PDB file of C-alpha atoms in Angstrom:
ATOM      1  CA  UNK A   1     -42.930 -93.841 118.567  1.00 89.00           C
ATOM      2  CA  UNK A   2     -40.842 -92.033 115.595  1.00 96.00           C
ATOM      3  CA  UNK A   3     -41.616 -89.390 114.740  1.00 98.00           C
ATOM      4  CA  UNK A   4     -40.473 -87.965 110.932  1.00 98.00           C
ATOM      5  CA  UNK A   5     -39.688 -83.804 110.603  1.00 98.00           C
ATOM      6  CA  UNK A   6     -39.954 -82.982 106.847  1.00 98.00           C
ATOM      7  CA  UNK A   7     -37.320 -79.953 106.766  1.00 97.00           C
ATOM      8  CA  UNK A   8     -35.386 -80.632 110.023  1.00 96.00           C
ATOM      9  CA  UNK A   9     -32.608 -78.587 109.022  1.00 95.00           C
ATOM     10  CA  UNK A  10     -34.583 -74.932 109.210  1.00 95.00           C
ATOM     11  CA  UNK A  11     -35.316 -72.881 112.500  1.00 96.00           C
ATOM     12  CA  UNK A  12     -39.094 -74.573 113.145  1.00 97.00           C
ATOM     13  CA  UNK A  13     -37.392 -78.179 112.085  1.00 97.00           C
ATOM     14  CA  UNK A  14     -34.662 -77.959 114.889  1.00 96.00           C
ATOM     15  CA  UNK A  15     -36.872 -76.861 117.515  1.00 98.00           C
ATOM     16  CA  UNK A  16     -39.098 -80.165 116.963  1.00 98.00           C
ATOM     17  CA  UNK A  17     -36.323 -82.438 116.734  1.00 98.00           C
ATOM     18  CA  UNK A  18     -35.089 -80.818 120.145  1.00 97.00           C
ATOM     19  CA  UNK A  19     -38.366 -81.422 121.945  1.00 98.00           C
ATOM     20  CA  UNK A  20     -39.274 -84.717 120.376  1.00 97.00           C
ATOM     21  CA  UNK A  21     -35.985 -86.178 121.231  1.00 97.00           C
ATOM     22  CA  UNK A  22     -36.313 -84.951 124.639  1.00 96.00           C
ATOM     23  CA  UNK A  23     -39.652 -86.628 125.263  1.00 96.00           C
ATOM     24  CA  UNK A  24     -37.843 -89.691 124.295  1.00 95.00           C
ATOM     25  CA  UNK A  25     -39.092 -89.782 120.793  1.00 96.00           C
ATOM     26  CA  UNK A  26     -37.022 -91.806 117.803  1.00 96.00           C
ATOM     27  CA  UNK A  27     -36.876 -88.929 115.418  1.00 97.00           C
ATOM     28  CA  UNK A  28     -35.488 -88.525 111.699  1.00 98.00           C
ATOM     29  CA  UNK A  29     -35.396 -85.602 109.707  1.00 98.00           C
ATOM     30  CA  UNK A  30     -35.348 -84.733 106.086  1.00 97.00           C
ATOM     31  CA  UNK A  31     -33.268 -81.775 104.364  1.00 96.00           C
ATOM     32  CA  UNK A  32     -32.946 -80.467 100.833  1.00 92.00           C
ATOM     33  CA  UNK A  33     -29.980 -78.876 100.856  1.00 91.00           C
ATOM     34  CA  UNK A  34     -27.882 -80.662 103.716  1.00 93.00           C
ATOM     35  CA  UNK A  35     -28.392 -81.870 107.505  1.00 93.00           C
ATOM     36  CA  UNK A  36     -28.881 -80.100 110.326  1.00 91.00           C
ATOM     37  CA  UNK A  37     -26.394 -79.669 112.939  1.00 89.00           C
ATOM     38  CA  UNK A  38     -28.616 -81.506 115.371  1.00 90.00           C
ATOM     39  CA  UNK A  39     -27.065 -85.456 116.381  1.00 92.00           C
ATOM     40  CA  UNK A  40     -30.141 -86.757 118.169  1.00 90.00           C
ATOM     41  CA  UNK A  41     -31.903 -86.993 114.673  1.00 95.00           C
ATOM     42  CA  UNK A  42     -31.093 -89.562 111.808  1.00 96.00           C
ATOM     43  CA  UNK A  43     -31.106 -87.365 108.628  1.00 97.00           C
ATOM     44  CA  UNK A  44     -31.968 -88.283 105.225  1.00 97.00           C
ATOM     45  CA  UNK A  45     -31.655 -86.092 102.174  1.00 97.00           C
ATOM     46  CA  UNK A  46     -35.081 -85.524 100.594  1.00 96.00           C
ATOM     47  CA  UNK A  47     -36.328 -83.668  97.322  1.00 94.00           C
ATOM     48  CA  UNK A  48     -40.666 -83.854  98.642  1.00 93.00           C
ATOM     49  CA  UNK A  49     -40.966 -84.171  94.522  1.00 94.00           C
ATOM     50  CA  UNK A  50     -38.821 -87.079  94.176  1.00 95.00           C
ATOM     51  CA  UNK A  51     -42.369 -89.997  94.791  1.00 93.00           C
ATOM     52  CA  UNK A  52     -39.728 -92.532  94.845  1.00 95.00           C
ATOM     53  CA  UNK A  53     -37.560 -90.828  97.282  1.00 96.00           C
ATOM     54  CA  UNK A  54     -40.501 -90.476  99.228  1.00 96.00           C
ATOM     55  CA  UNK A  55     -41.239 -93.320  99.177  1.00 95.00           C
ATOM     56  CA  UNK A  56     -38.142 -94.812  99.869  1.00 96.00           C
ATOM     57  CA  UNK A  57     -37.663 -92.579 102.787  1.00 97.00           C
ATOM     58  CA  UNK A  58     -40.809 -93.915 104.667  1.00 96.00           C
ATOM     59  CA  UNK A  59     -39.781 -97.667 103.949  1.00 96.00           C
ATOM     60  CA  UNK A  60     -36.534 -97.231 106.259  1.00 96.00           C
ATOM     61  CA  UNK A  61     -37.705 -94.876 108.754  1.00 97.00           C
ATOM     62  CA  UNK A  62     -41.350 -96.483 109.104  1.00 97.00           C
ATOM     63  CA  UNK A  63     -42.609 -93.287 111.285  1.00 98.00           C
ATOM     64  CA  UNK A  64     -46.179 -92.951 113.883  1.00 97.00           C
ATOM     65  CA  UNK A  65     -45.994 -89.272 113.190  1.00 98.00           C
ATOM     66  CA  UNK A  66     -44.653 -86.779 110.271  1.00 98.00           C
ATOM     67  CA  UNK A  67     -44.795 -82.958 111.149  1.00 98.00           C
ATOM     68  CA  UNK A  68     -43.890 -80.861 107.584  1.00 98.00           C
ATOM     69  CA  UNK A  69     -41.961 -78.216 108.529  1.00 97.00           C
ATOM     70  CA  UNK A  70     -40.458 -77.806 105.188  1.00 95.00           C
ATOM     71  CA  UNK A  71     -40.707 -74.417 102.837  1.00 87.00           C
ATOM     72  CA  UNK A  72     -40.621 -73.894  99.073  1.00 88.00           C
ATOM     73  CA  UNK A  73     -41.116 -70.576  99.058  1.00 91.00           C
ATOM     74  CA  UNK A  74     -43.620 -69.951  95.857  1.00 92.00           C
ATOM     75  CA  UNK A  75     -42.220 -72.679  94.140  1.00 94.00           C
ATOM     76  CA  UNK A  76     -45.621 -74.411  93.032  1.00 96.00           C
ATOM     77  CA  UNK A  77     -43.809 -77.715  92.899  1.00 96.00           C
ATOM     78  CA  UNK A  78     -42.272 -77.879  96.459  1.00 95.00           C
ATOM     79  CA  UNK A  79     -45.010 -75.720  97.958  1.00 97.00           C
ATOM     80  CA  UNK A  80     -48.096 -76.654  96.529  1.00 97.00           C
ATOM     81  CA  UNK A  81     -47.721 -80.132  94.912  1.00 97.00           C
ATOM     82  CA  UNK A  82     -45.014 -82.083  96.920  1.00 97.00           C
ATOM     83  CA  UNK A  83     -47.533 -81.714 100.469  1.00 98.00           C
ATOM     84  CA  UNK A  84     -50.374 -83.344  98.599  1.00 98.00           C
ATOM     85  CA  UNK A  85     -47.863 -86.040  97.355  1.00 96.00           C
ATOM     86  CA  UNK A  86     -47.116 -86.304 101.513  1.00 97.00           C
ATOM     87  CA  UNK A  87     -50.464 -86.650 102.929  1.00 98.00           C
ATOM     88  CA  UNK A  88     -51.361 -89.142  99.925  1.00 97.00           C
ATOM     89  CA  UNK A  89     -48.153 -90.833 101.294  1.00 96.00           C
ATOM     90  CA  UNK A  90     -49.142 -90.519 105.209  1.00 97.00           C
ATOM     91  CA  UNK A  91     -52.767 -91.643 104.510  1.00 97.00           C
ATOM     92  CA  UNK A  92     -51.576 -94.821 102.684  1.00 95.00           C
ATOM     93  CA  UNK A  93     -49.233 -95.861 105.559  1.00 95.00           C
ATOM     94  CA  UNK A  94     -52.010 -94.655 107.936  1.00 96.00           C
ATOM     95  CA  UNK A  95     -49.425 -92.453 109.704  1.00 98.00           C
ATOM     96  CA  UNK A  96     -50.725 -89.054 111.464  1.00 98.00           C
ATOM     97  CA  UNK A  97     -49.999 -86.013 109.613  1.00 98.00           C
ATOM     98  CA  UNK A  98     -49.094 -82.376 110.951  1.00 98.00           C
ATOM     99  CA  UNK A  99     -48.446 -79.996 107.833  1.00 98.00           C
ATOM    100  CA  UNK A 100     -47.387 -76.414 108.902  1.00 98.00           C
ATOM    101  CA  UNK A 101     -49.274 -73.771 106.751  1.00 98.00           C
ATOM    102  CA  UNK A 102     -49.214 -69.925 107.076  1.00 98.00           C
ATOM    103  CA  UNK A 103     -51.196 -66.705 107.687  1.00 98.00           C
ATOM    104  CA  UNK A 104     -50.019 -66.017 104.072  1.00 97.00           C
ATOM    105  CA  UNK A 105     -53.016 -68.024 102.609  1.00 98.00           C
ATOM    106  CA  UNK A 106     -55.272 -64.519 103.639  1.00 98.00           C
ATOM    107  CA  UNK A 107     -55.538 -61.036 102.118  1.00 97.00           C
ATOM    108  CA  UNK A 108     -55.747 -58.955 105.035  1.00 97.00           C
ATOM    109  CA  UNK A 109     -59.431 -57.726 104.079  1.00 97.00           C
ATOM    110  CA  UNK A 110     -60.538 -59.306 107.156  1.00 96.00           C
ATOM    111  CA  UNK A 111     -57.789 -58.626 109.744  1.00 97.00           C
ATOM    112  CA  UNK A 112     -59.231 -61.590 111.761  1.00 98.00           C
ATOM    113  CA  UNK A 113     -59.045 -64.800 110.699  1.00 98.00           C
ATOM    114  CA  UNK A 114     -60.684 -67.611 112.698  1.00 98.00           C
ATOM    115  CA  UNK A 115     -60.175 -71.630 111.612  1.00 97.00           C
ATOM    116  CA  UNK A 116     -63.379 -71.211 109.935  1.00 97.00           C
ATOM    117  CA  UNK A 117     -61.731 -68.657 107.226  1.00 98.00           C
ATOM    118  CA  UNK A 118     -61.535 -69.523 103.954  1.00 97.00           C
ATOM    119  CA  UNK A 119     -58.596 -68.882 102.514  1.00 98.00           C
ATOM    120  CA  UNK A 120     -58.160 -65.890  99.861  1.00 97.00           C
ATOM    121  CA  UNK A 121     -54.396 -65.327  99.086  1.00 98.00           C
ATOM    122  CA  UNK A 122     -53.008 -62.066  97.128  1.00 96.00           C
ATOM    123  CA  UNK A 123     -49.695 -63.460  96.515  1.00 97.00           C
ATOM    124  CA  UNK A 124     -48.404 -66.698  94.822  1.00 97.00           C
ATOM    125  CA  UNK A 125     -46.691 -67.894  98.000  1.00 97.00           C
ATOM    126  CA  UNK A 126     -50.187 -67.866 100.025  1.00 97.00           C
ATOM    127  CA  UNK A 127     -51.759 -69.197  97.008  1.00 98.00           C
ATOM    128  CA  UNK A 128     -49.384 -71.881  97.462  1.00 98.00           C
ATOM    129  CA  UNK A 129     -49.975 -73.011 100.585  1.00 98.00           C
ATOM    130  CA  UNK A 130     -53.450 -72.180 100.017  1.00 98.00           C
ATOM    131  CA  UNK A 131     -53.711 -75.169  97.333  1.00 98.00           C
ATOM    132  CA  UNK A 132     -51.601 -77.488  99.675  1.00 98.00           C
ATOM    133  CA  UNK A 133     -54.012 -77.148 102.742  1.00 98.00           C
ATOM    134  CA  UNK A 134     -57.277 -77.987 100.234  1.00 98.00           C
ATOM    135  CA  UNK A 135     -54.866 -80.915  98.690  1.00 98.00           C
ATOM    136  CA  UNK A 136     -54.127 -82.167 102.076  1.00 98.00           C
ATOM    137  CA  UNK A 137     -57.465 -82.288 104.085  1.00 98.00           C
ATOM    138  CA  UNK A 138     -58.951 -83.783 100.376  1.00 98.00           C
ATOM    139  CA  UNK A 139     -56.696 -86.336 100.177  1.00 98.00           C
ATOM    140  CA  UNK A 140     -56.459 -87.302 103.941  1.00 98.00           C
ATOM    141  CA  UNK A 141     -59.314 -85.444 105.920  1.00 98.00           C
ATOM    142  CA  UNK A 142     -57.759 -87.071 109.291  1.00 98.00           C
ATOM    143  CA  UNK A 143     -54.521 -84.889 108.462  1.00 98.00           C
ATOM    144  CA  UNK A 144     -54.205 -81.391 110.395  1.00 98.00           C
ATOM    145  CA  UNK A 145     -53.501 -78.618 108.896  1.00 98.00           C
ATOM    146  CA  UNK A 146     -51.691 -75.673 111.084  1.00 98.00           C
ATOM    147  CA  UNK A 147     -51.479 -72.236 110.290  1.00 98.00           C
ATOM    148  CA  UNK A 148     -49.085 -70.061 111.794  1.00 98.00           C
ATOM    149  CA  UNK A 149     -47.816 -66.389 111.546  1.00 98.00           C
ATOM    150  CA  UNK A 150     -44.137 -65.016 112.156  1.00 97.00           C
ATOM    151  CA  UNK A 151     -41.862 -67.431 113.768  1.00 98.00           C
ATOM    152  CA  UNK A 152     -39.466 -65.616 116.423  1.00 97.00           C
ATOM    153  CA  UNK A 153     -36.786 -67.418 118.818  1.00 96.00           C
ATOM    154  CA  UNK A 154     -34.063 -66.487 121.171  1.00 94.00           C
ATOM    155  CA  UNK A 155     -32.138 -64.565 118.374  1.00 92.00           C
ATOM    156  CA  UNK A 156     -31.898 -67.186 115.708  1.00 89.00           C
ATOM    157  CA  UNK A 157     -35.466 -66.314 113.917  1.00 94.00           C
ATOM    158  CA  UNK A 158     -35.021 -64.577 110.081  1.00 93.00           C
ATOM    159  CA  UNK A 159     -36.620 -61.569 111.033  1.00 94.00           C
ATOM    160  CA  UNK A 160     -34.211 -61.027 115.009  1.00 97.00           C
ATOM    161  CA  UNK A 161     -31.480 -61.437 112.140  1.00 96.00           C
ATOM    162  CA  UNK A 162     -33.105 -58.751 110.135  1.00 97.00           C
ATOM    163  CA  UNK A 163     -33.199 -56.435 113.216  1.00 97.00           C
ATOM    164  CA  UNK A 164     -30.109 -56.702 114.710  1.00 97.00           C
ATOM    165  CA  UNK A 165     -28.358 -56.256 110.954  1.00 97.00           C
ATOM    166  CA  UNK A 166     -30.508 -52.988 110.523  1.00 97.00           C
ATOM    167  CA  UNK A 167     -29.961 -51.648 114.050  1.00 96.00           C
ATOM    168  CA  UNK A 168     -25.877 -51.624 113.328  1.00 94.00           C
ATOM    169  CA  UNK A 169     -26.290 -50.184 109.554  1.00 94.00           C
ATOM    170  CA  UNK A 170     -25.175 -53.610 108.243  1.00 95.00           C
ATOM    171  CA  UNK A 171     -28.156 -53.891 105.801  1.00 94.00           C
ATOM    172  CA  UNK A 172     -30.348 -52.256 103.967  1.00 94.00           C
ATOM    173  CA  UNK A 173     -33.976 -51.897 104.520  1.00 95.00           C
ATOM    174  CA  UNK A 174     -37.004 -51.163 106.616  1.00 96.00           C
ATOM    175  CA  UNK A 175     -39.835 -52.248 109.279  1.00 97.00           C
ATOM    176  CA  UNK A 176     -43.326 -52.224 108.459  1.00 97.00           C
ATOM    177  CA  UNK A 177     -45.687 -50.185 110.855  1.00 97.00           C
ATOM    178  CA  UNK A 178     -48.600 -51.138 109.157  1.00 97.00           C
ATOM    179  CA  UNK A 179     -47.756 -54.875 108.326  1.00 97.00           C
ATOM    180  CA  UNK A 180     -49.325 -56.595 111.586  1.00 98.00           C
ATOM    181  CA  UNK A 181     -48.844 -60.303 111.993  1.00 98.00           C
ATOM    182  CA  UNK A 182     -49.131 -62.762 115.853  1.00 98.00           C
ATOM    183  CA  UNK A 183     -45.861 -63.770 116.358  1.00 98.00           C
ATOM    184  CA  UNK A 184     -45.615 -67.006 118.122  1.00 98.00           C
ATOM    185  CA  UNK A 185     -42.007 -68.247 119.791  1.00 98.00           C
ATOM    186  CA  UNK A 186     -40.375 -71.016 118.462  1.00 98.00           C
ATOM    187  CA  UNK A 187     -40.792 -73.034 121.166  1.00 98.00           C
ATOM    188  CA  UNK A 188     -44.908 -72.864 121.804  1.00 98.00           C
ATOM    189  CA  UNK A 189     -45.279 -73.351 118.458  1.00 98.00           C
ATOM    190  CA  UNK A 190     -43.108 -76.301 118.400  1.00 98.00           C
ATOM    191  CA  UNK A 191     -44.509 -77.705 121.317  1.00 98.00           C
ATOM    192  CA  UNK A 192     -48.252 -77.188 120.012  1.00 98.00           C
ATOM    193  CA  UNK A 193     -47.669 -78.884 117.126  1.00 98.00           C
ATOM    194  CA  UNK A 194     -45.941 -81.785 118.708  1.00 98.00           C
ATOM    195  CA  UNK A 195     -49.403 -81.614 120.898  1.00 98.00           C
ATOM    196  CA  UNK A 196     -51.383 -81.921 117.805  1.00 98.00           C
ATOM    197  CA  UNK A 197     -49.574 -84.468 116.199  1.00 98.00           C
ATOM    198  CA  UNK A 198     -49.561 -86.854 119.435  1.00 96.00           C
ATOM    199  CA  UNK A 199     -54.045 -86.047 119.321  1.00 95.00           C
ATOM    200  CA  UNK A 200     -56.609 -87.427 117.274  1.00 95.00           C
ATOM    201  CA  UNK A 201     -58.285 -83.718 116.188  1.00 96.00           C
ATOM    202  CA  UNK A 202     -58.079 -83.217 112.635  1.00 98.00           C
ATOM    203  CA  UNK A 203     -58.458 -80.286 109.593  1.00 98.00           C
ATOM    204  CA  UNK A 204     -57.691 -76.516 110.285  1.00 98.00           C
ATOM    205  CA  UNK A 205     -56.305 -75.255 113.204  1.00 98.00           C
ATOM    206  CA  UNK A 206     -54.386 -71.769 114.302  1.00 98.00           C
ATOM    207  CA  UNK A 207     -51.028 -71.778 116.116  1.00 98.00           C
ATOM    208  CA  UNK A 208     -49.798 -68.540 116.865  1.00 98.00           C
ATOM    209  CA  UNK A 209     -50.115 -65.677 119.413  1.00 98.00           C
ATOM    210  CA  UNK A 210     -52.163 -63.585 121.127  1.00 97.00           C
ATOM    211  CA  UNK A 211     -50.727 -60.317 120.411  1.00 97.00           C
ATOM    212  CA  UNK A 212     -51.084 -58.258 116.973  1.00 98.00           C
ATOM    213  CA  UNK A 213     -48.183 -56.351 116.557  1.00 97.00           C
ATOM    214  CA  UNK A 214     -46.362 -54.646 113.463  1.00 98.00           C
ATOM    215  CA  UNK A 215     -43.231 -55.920 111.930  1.00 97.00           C
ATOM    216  CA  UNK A 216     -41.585 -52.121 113.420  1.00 97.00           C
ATOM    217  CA  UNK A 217     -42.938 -52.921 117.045  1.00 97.00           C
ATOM    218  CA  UNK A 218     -41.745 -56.544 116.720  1.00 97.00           C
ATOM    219  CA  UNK A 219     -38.307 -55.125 116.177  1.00 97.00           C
ATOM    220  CA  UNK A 220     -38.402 -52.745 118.726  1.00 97.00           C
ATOM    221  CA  UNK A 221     -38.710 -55.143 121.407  1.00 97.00           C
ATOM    222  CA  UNK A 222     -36.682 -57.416 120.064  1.00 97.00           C
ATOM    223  CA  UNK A 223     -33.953 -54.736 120.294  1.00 97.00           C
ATOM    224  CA  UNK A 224     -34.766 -53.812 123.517  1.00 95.00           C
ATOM    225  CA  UNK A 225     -34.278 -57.175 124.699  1.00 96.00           C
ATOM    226  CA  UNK A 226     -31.073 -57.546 122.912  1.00 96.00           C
ATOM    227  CA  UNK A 227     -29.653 -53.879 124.104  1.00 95.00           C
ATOM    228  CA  UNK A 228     -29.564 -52.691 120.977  1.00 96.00           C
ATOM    229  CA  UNK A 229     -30.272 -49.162 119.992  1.00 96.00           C
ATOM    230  CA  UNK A 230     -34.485 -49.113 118.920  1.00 96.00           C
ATOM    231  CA  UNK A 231     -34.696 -45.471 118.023  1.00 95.00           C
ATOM    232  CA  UNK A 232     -31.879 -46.029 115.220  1.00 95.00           C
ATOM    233  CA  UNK A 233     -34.429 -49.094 113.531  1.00 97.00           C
ATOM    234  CA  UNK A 234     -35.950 -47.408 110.107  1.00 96.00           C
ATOM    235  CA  UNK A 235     -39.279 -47.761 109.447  1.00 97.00           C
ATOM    236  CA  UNK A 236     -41.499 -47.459 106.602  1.00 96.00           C
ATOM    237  CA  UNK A 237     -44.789 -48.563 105.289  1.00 96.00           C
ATOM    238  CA  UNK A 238     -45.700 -51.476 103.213  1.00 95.00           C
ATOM    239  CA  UNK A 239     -48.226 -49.646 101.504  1.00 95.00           C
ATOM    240  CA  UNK A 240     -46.008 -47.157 100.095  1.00 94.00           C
ATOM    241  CA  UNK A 241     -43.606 -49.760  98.574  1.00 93.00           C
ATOM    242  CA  UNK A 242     -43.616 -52.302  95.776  1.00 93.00           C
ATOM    243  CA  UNK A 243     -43.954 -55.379  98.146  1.00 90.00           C
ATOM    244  CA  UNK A 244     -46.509 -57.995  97.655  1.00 88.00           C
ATOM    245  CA  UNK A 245     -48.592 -59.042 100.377  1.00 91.00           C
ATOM    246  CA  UNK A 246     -51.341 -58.571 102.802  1.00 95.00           C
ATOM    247  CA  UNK A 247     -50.985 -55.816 105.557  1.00 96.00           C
ATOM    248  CA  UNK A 248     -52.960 -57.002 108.690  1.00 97.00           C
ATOM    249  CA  UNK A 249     -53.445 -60.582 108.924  1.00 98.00           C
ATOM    250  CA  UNK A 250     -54.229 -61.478 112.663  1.00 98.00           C
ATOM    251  CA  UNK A 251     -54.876 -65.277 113.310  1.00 98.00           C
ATOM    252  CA  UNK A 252     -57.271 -66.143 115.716  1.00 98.00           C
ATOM    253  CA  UNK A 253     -56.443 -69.091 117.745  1.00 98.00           C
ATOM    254  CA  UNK A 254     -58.138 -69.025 120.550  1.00 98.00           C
ATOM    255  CA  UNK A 255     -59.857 -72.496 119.003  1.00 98.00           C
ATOM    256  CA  UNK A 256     -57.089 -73.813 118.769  1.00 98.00           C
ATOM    257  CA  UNK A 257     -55.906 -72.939 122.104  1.00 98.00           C
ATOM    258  CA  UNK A 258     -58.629 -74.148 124.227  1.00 97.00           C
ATOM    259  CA  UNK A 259     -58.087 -77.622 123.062  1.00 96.00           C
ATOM    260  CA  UNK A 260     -54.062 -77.697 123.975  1.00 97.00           C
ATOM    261  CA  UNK A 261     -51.708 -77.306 127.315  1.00 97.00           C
ATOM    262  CA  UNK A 262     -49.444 -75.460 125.822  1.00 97.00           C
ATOM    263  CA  UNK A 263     -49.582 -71.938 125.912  1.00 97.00           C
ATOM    264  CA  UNK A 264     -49.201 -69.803 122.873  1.00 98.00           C
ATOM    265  CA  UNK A 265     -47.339 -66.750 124.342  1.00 97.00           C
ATOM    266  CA  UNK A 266     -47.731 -63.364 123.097  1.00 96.00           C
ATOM    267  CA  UNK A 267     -44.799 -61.347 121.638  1.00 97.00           C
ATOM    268  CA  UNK A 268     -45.014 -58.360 123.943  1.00 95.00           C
ATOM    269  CA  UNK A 269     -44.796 -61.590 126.898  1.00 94.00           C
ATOM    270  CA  UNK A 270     -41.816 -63.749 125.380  1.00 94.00           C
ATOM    271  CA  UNK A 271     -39.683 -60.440 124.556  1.00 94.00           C
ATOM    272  CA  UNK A 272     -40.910 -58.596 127.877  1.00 80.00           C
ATOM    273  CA  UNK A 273     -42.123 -55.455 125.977  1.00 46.00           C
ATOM    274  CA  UNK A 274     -43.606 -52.786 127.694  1.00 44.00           C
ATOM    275  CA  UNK A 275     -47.492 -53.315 127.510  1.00 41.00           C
ATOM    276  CA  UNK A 276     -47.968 -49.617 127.019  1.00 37.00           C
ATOM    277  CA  UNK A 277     -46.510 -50.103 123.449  1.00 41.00           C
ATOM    278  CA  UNK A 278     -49.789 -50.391 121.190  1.00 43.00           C
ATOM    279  CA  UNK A 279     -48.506 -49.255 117.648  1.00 43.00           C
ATOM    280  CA  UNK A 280     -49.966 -52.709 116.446  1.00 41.00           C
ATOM    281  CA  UNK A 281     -52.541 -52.830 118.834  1.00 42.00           C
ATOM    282  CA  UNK A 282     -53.772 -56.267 120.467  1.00 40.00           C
ATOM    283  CA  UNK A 283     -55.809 -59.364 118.634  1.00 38.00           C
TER     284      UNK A 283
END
């Protein structure tokens, strides 16, 4: 089987070239920019609103599977458009589709957000990926559509950057305590999707983890685990500043998890924080 990562070159793309290549999968990835430093992948350069790129792109690789791991940001074009453009592309070739979507697609009024929650986004990057998911599953109903929440790793996530640069004084800046999100590690989520994509489910499903926490508490065990100095992390609220965006989006995906053997781990689990921490409280 190959198997084709749109946007192999960022954090989430890696990770799935590094497990599907170790289950003995043919894999090729797709950047924008340039390759990835990974050399069990065969990269191509792709631009998801070049159609004849595209196109050209699934002649030579022919792929079983394409996971869309790829980010635009709220660039209507790359975000919105280009996925549609995919799954019409997918559902031609009759290749299974796994396009990675976001907690970003909700306001927040909720707090919890089951599969069966229709999307209301505040800002134009969830409206983005709002419009891609209801492209997608009209276009190619057999596609799945998985939403996640903050991505962390083993140190090489955006936002253990973010914390180890604030912890030393090296940038600018603050952590939310009242922006709560379900971080899921690199690696379940990864995994899960890689799950999904070898499946025959379809439509809406939630990847991340079990535990709520706020963007401060997040860093704080992140620091913790790294040795780094917590009590010198500055916080602040979302709420008090000019930032767009909803402040407690929790993703339920307990749906989701039933129907999968991998586990989703929590944050407080995968950075061993102290369970008695509940600034964020629990899902």
């Amino acid at each position: 089987m190959t198997t084709l990562i749109i946007g192999g070159s960022g954090f989430l793309g890696a990770e799935l070239i590094r497990q599907a290549t170790a289950a003995g999968q043919a894999t090729a990835a797709t950047y924008a920019t340039r390759p990835g430093d990974s050399v069990q992948a065969v990269w191509y350069p792709l631009d998801l609103r070049d159609a004849g790129r595209l196109g050209a792109v699934m002649s030579e690789v022919s792929p079983q599977v394409i996971i869309n791991a790829s980010s635009g940001g709220a660039d209507w074009a790359v975000t919105a458009q280009a996925p549609i453009r995919l799954a019409m592309t997918a559902a031609r070739h009759g290749v299974r589709l796994v396009h990675v979507s976001s907690d970003a697609v909700f306001s927040g009024a909720r707090v919890h957000y089951d599969e069966s929650s229709l999307p209301d986004p505040i800002t134009p990057y969830g409206a983005a990926k709002a419009a891609a998911e209801t492209g997608i599953l009209a276009v190619y109903p057999e596609a799945v559509v998985a939403r996640t929440s903050l991505i962390i790793g083993d140190g090489g996530s955006a936002h253990e950057r973010l914390v180890h640069e604030l912890a030393v004084g090296t940038r600018d800046g603050v952590l939310f305590t009242d922006d709560i999100r379900c971080p899921v590690h690199v690696a379940d989520l990864a995994a899960a999707l890689l799950e999904l994509a070898s499946g025959d489910s379809s439509g809406v499903h939630h990847v991340a983890g079990p535990d709520a926490v706020s963007r401060h508490e997040l860093g704080v065990l992140i620091a913790r685990r790294d040795g780094l100095d917590a009590s010198s992390l500055p916080t602040g609220r979302r709420i008090d500043s000019p930032l767009p965006g909803a402040l407690d989006v929790r993703l339920d995906s307990r749906a989701t998890q039933r129907k999968l053997s991998t586990t989703l781990r929590g944050a407080r689990a995968v950075l061993h924080g102290p369970a008695a921490f509940e600034e964020g409280g629990s899902a």
